[in-house]
Coordinates of C-alpha atoms in Angstrom, one line a residue:
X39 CA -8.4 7.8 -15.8
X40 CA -9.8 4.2 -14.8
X41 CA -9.0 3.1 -18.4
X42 CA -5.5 3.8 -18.2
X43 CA -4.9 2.1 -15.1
X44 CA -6.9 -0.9 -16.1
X45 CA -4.4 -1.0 -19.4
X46 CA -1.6 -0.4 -16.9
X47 CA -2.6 -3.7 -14.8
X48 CA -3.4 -5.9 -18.5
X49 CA 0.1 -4.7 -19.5
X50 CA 1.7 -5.6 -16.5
X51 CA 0.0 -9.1 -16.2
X52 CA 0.6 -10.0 -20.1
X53 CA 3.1 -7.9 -21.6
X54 CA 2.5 -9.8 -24.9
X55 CA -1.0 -9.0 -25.6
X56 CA -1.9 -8.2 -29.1
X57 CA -2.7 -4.7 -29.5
X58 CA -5.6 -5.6 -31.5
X59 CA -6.9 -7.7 -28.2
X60 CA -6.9 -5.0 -25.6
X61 CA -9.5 -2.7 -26.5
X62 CA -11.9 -5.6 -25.9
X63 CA -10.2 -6.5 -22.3
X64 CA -10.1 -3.1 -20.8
X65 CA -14.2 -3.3 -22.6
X66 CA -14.4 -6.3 -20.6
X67 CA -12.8 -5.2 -17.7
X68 CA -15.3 -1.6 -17.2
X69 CA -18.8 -3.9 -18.3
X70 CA -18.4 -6.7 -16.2
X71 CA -17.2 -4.8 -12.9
X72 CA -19.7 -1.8 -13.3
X73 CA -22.7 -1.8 -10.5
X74 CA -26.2 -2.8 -12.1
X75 CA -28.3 -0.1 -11.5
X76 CA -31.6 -1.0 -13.4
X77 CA -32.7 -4.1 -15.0
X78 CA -30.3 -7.1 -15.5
X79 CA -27.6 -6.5 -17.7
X80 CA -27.2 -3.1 -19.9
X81 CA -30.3 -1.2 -20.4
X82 CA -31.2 2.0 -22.1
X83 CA -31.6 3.9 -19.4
X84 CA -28.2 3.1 -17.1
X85 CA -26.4 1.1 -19.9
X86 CA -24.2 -1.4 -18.0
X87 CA -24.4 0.7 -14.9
X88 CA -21.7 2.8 -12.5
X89 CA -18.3 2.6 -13.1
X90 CA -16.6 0.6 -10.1
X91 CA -12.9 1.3 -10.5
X92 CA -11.3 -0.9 -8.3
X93 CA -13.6 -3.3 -9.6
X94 CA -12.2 -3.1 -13.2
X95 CA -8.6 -3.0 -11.8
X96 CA -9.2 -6.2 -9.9
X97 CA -10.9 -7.4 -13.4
X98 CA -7.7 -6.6 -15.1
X99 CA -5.1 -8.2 -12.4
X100 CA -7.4 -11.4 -13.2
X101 CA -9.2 -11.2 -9.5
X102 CA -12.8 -10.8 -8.9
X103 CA -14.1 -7.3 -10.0
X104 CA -16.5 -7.4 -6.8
X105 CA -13.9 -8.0 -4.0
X106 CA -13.0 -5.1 -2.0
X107 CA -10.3 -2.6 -2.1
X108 CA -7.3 -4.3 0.0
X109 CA -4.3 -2.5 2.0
X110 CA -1.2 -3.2 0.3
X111 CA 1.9 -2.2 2.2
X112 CA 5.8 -1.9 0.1
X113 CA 7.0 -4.0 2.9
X114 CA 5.9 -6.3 6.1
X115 CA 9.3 -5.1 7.8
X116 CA 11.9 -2.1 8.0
X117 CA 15.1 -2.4 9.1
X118 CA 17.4 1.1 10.2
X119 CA 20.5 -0.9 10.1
X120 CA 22.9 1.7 12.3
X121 CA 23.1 4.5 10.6
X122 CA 19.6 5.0 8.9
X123 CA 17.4 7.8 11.0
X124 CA 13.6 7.6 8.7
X125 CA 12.6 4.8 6.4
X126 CA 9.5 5.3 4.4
X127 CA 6.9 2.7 3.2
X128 CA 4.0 3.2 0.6
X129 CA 0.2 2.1 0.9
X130 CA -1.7 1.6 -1.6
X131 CA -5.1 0.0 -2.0
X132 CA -4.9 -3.5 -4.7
X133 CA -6.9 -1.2 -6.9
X134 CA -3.9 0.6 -8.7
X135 CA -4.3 4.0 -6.7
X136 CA -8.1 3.9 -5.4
X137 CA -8.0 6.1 -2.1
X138 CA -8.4 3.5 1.1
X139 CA -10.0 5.2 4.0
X140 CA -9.9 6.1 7.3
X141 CA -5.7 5.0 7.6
X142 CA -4.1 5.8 10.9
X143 CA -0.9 4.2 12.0
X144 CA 0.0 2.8 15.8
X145 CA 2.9 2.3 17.6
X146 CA 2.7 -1.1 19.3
X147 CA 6.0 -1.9 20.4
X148 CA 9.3 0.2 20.3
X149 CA 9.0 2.4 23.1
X150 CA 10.2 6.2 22.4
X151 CA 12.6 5.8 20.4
X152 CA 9.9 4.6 17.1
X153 CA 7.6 7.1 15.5
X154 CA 5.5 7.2 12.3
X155 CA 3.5 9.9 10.4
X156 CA 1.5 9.8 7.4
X157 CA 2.4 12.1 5.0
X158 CA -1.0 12.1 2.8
X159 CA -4.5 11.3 3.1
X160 CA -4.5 10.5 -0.7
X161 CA -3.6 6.8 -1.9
X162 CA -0.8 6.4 -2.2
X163 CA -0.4 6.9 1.5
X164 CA 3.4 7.6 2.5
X165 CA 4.3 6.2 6.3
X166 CA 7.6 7.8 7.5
X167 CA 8.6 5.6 10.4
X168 CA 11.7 7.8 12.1
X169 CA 13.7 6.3 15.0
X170 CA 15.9 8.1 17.5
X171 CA 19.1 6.8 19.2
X172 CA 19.7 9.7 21.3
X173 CA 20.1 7.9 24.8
X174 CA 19.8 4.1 23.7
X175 CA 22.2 1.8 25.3
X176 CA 24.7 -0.4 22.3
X177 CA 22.3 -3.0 21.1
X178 CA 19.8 -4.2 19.1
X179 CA 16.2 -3.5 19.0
X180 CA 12.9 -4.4 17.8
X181 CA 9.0 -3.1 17.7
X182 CA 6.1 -2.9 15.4
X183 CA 4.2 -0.4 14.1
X184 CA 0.5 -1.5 12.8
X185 CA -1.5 0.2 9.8
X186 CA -5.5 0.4 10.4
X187 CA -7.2 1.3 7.4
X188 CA -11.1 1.0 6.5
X189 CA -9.4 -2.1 3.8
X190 CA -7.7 -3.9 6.4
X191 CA -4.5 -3.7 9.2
X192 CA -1.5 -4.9 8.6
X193 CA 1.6 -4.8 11.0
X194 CA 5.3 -3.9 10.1
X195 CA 8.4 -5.0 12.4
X196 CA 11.2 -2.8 12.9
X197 CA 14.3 -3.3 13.3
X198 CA 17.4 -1.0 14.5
X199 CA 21.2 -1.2 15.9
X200 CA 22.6 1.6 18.0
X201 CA 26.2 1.1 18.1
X202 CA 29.2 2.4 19.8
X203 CA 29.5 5.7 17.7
X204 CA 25.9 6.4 18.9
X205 CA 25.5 5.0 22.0
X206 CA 23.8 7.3 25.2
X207 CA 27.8 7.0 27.0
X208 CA 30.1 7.6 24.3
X209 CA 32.5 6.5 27.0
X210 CA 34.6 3.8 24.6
X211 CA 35.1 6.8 21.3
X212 CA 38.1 8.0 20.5
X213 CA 38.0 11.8 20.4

């Protein structure tokens, strides 16, 4: 489990390791992120202490092993184009798949015509954002649609163009 994700992130950050070498970093990564339960340092009765994950992740992407899990979002904005009717944007923690808590999304601005649902409570957390042109005026348009999560908020912008092929009037299409 947390070994093979912190061999995933040394991979990923140094593709060139010597295989002989990574035994001792992902050793590294686990003993110097774990949670000192007893005395100072490993002891006999908790050895180097509780396993902290996301600590040994962060160890392994060359961060601090004690900062906290962080919402990471695919992208900062979404754009529908004119044709596009859902768009779908993964969260993740910065801890290679450590659950983030408490996530809810908000729309702030869009009006009716933006929603978003979360399709799991498991990490990583898919946000469908969905828009409808059923009744929009030709035009572009804009809102924003903010992430709250116990690792942070962060706020996408959407974008979207309702044309003439699906525009409320339909009055200008050919039949």
């Amino acid at each position: 489990g947390v070994a093979a994700m912190v061999i995933s992130e040394i991979l990923t950050r140094e593709p060139g390791i010597s295989p002989a070498d990574l035994p001792a970093r992902v050793k590294d990564a686990l003993q110097t992120s774990a949670t000192d339960l007893g005395p100072s340092g490993r002891d006999d009765q908790f050895g180097w202490g509780l396993l902290n994950p996301c600590g040994a992740i962060l160890k392994a992407q060359g961060l601090s092993p004690f900062e906290s899990a962080r919402l990471q979002v695919s992208s900062d904005s979404v754009d529908f184009g004119a044709f596009a009717a859902s768009q779908t944007v993964v969260i993740t923690s910065g801890c290679g798949g450590v659950p983030i808590g408490g996530i809810s999304v908000t729309i702030e601005t869009g009006g009716d015509w933006l929603s978003a649902s979360l399709t799991s409570p498991a990490s990583p957390t898919q946000l469908v954002l969905t828009v409808n042109r059923t009744s929009l005026a030709e035009g572009d348009y804009s809102g924003s649609a903010t992430i709250h999560s116990s690792s942070g908020n962060q706020t996408l912008q959407v974008s979207m163009t309702v044309g003439p092929a699906n525009s409320a009037s339909g009055d200008d299409i050919d039949d």
